Amino acid sequence: MQVNVYPWQHDTWQHWQKLLGQDRLHHAVLLASPKGSGRIALTAMLAKTILCKNGVAEPCGVCHSCKLFDADTHPDFHLLKPEAEGKQIGVDAVRKVNQYAWETSQLGGQRVILIQDADRMGEAAANAVLKTLEEPPSNCHFILLAASMDTMLPTVVSRCNKWKPKLPQESVVKRWVEAELFDSVPLQVIRINRGAPLAAKAFVESGSLGAHEGLLDAFSGYVTTKQGLFTLTEKLIKSGNDGLQWLSFLLLDVMKLQQGTQEGLVHCESLPLVEKIGRAVSASVVMRQLTALNKLKSDLVRSTGLNNELMVSRWLSDFQ
Ligand SMILES: [Zn+2]
């Protein structure tokens, strides 16, 4: 697991180091930070430090524990995450972690359980984890990672020591991504990725720039000519959750323009396209379809994948 502390995480990391140095780190740390903010590398850094046999506020990098951590084979480190991207963490997986929490450390030290996407635990799973957080086993640390605390079970949140580091301003993020890629990057890429630096960088590196542009063009063509439903559905299915999120941003932009404001548009560099859609689709349809899209996104998280194409194509048909 990659460990790192990015420039915008220094404050949080220094606080944690201080707490570690004073042996005051809470047994359950909850970090709320968007995907692509470098949150996994930061919490891995914390886990590695807790487990290190020599370091107190920094992993030494040479002890047996650090070596095992780097090789992803540390017996006292357990990572819990959804089985597939965008899916929920099930109650059975949490029960296994609860059992693990009560086992003794293999290396005779601390144990760390990292729950990635803790905001993707269903109610039963969250309640199961709550029990362990309420009566924490000794020498066992929980690190919970979430995009937002708002969708988590409040009783779980209240049991944790909460951290919500701020992301840098978008101009700073843009400069950081450009320096990493040795290339200029449109501002809307930063906004599409909610200002998360690593997500914006990965967006460019993975070729999403082209996929995003292609999807927007296909969508605009469809809503203006009412043709190309099949191709568009295919494109949307291919781009998965990301594609639906891009359209959600796009419709919100259209709605803003229709209401006469350009403030905070995500697609700030695709204004002609946003305007074109705004002329072709009435404000009431935009609003209705945006609401339906948000519901569709959450329905797809729970779906088995069999009906995805049908559900997406039905939503698109409602533009007609
Ligand atoms: Zn070490």
Coordinates of N, CA and C in Angstrom, one line a residue, residues 191-290:
R191 N -12.7 20.9 -11.5 CA -14.1 21.0 -10.9 C -14.9 19.7 -11.1
I192 N -14.7 19.0 -12.2 CA -15.4 17.7 -12.4 C -14.9 16.7 -11.3
N193 N -13.7 16.9 -10.9 CA -13.1 16.0 -9.9 C -13.2 16.6 -8.5
R194 N -14.1 17.5 -8.3 CA -14.4 18.2 -7.0 C -13.2 18.7 -6.3
G195 N -12.3 19.2 -7.1 CA -11.1 19.8 -6.5 C -10.1 18.8 -5.8
A196 N -10.3 17.5 -6.1 CA -9.4 16.5 -5.5 C -8.2 16.3 -6.4
P197 N -7.0 16.7 -6.0 CA -5.8 16.7 -6.8 C -5.5 15.4 -7.5
L198 N -5.5 14.3 -6.8 CA -5.1 13.0 -7.4 C -6.1 12.5 -8.4
A199 N -7.4 12.8 -8.1 CA -8.5 12.4 -9.0 C -8.4 13.2 -10.3
A200 N -8.0 14.4 -10.2 CA -7.9 15.3 -11.4 C -6.7 14.8 -12.3
K201 N -5.6 14.4 -11.6 CA -4.4 13.9 -12.3 C -4.8 12.6 -12.9
A202 N -5.4 11.7 -12.2 CA -5.8 10.4 -12.8 C -6.8 10.5 -13.9
F203 N -7.6 11.5 -13.8 CA -8.6 11.8 -14.9 C -7.9 12.0 -16.2
V204 N -6.9 12.8 -16.2 CA -6.1 13.1 -17.4 C -5.3 11.8 -17.8
E205 N -4.6 11.2 -16.9 CA -3.8 10.1 -17.2 C -4.5 8.9 -17.8
S206 N -5.8 8.7 -17.3 CA -6.5 7.5 -17.7 C -7.3 7.8 -19.0
G207 N -7.2 8.9 -19.6 CA -7.8 9.2 -20.8 C -9.3 9.6 -20.7
S208 N -9.7 10.0 -19.4 CA -11.1 10.4 -19.2 C -11.4 11.7 -19.9
L209 N -10.4 12.5 -20.1 CA -10.6 13.8 -20.8 C -11.4 13.5 -22.1
G210 N -10.9 12.6 -22.9 CA -11.5 12.2 -24.2 C -12.9 11.6 -24.0
A211 N -13.0 10.7 -23.0 CA -14.2 10.0 -22.8 C -15.3 11.0 -22.3
H212 N -14.9 12.0 -21.5 CA -15.8 13.0 -21.0 C -16.3 13.8 -22.2
E213 N -15.4 14.3 -23.0 CA -15.8 15.1 -24.1 C -16.7 14.3 -25.1
G214 N -16.4 13.1 -25.4 CA -17.2 12.2 -26.2 C -18.6 12.0 -25.7
L215 N -18.7 11.8 -24.4 CA -20.0 11.6 -23.8 C -20.9 12.9 -23.9
L216 N -20.2 14.0 -23.6 CA -21.0 15.3 -23.6 C -21.5 15.6 -25.0
D217 N -20.6 15.3 -26.0 CA -21.0 15.6 -27.4 C -22.2 14.7 -27.8
A218 N -22.1 13.4 -27.4 CA -23.2 12.4 -27.7 C -24.5 12.8 -27.0
F219 N -24.3 13.3 -25.8 CA -25.5 13.7 -25.0 C -26.2 14.9 -25.6
S220 N -25.3 15.9 -26.0 CA -25.9 17.1 -26.6 C -26.5 16.8 -27.9
G221 N -25.9 15.9 -28.7 CA -26.5 15.5 -30.0 C -27.8 14.8 -29.8
Y222 N -27.9 14.0 -28.8 CA -29.1 13.2 -28.5 C -30.3 14.2 -28.1
V223 N -30.0 15.0 -27.1 CA -31.1 15.9 -26.6 C -31.5 16.9 -27.7
T224 N -30.6 17.3 -28.6 CA -31.0 18.3 -29.6 C -31.7 17.7 -30.8
T225 N -31.3 16.4 -31.2 CA -31.9 15.8 -32.4 C -32.8 14.6 -32.1
K226 N -32.8 14.2 -30.8 CA -33.5 13.0 -30.4 C -33.1 11.7 -31.1
Q227 N -31.9 11.8 -31.5 CA -31.3 10.6 -32.2 C -30.0 10.1 -31.6
G228 N -29.7 8.8 -31.7 CA -28.5 8.3 -31.2 C -28.6 7.7 -29.7
L229 N -29.9 7.3 -29.4 CA -30.1 6.8 -28.0 C -29.2 5.6 -27.7
F230 N -29.1 4.7 -28.7 CA -28.4 3.4 -28.5 C -26.9 3.7 -28.3
T231 N -26.3 4.5 -29.1 CA -24.9 4.8 -29.0 C -24.6 5.5 -27.6
L232 N -25.5 6.5 -27.3 CA -25.3 7.2 -26.0 C -25.4 6.3 -24.8
T233 N -26.4 5.4 -24.8 CA -26.6 4.4 -23.7 C -25.3 3.6 -23.6
E234 N -24.8 3.2 -24.7 CA -23.6 2.4 -24.7 C -22.4 3.1 -24.1
K235 N -22.3 4.4 -24.5 CA -21.2 5.2 -24.0 C -21.3 5.4 -22.4
L236 N -22.6 5.6 -22.0 CA -22.8 5.8 -20.6 C -22.5 4.6 -19.7
I237 N -22.9 3.5 -20.3 CA -22.7 2.2 -19.5 C -21.2 2.0 -19.4
K238 N -20.5 2.3 -20.5 CA -19.0 2.1 -20.5 C -18.3 3.0 -19.5
S239 N -18.8 4.2 -19.4 CA -18.1 5.1 -18.5 C -18.6 5.0 -17.0
G240 N -19.6 4.1 -16.8 CA -20.0 3.8 -15.4 C -20.5 4.9 -14.6
N241 N -20.2 4.9 -13.3 CA -20.6 5.9 -12.4 C -20.1 7.3 -12.8
D242 N -18.9 7.3 -13.3 CA -18.3 8.6 -13.7 C -19.1 9.3 -14.7
G243 N -19.6 8.6 -15.7 CA -20.4 9.1 -16.8 C -21.6 9.8 -16.3
L244 N -22.3 9.0 -15.4 CA -23.6 9.6 -14.8 C -23.3 10.8 -14.0
Q245 N -22.1 10.8 -13.3 CA -21.8 12.0 -12.5 C -21.5 13.2 -13.4
W246 N -20.8 12.9 -14.5 CA -20.5 14.0 -15.5 C -21.9 14.6 -16.0
L247 N -22.8 13.8 -16.3 CA -24.1 14.3 -16.8 C -24.9 15.0 -15.7
S248 N -24.7 14.6 -14.4 CA -25.3 15.2 -13.3 C -24.8 16.7 -13.2
F249 N -23.4 16.8 -13.3 CA -22.8 18.1 -13.2 C -23.3 19.0 -14.4
L250 N -23.4 18.3 -15.6 CA -23.8 19.1 -16.8 C -25.2 19.6 -16.7
L251 N -26.2 18.8 -16.2 CA -27.5 19.2 -16.1 C -27.7 20.3 -15.0
L252 N -26.9 20.2 -14.0 CA -26.9 21.3 -13.0 C -26.4 22.6 -13.6
D253 N -25.4 22.5 -14.4 CA -24.9 23.7 -15.1 C -26.0 24.3 -16.0
V254 N -26.6 23.4 -16.7 CA -27.7 23.8 -17.6 C -28.8 24.6 -16.8
M255 N -29.1 24.0 -15.7 CA -30.1 24.6 -14.8 C -29.7 26.0 -14.4
K256 N -28.4 26.1 -14.0 CA -27.9 27.4 -13.5 C -28.0 28.4 -14.6
L257 N -27.6 28.0 -15.8 CA -27.7 29.0 -17.0 C -29.1 29.4 -17.2
Q258 N -30.0 28.4 -17.2 CA -31.5 28.7 -17.4 C -32.0 29.7 -16.4
Q259 N -31.4 29.6 -15.2 CA -31.9 30.5 -14.1 C -31.1 31.8 -14.1
G260 N -30.2 31.9 -15.1 CA -29.5 33.2 -15.3 C -28.2 33.4 -14.6
T261 N -27.6 32.4 -14.1 CA -26.3 32.5 -13.4 C -25.2 31.7 -14.0
Q262 N -24.0 32.2 -14.0 CA -22.9 31.4 -14.5 C -21.9 31.1 -13.4
E263 N -22.4 31.4 -12.2 CA -21.5 31.3 -11.0 C -21.2 29.8 -10.7
G264 N -20.0 29.4 -10.5 CA -19.6 28.1 -10.1 C -20.0 27.0 -11.1
L265 N -20.0 27.3 -12.4 CA -20.3 26.3 -13.4 C -19.2 25.3 -13.4
V266 N -19.5 24.0 -13.4 CA -18.4 22.9 -13.5 C -17.8 23.0 -14.9
H267 N -18.7 23.0 -15.9 CA -18.2 23.0 -17.2 C -18.0 24.4 -17.8
C268 N -17.1 25.1 -17.1 CA -16.8 26.5 -17.3 C -16.1 26.7 -18.7
E269 N -15.5 25.7 -19.2 CA -14.9 25.8 -20.5 C -15.7 25.2 -21.7
S270 N -16.9 24.7 -21.4 CA -17.8 24.2 -22.4 C -19.1 24.9 -22.5
L271 N -19.0 26.2 -22.3 CA -20.2 27.1 -22.2 C -21.1 26.9 -23.5
P272 N -20.6 27.0 -24.7 CA -21.5 26.9 -25.9 C -22.3 25.6 -25.8
L273 N -21.7 24.5 -25.4 CA -22.4 23.2 -25.3 C -23.5 23.3 -24.2
V274 N -23.2 23.8 -23.1 CA -24.2 23.9 -22.0 C -25.4 24.8 -22.5
E275 N -25.0 25.9 -23.2 CA -26.1 26.8 -23.7 C -27.0 26.1 -24.7
K276 N -26.4 25.3 -25.5 CA -27.1 24.6 -26.6 C -28.1 23.7 -25.9
I277 N -27.7 22.9 -24.9 CA -28.6 22.0 -24.2 C -29.7 22.8 -23.5
G278 N -29.4 23.9 -23.0 CA -30.3 24.8 -22.3 C -31.4 25.3 -23.2
R279 N -31.1 25.5 -24.5 CA -32.1 25.9 -25.4 C -33.0 24.8 -25.9
A280 N -32.4 23.5 -25.9 CA -33.1 22.4 -26.5 C -34.0 21.7 -25.5
V281 N -33.7 21.8 -24.2 CA -34.5 21.1 -23.2 C -35.1 22.1 -22.2
S282 N -36.4 22.0 -22.0 CA -37.0 23.0 -21.1 C -36.6 22.9 -19.7
A283 N -36.7 24.0 -18.9 CA -36.2 24.0 -17.5 C -36.9 22.9 -16.7
S284 N -38.2 22.7 -16.9 CA -38.9 21.7 -16.1 C -38.4 20.3 -16.4
V285 N -38.0 20.0 -17.6 CA -37.5 18.7 -17.9 C -36.1 18.5 -17.3
V286 N -35.3 19.6 -17.4 CA -34.0 19.5 -16.8 C -34.0 19.2 -15.4
M287 N -34.9 19.9 -14.7 CA -35.1 19.7 -13.2 C -35.5 18.3 -12.9
R288 N -36.6 17.8 -13.6 CA -37.1 16.5 -13.4 C -36.1 15.4 -13.7
Q289 N -35.3 15.6 -14.8 CA -34.3 14.6 -15.2 C -33.1 14.5 -14.2
L290 N -32.8 15.7 -13.7 CA -31.7 15.7 -12.7 C -32.1 15.0 -11.4

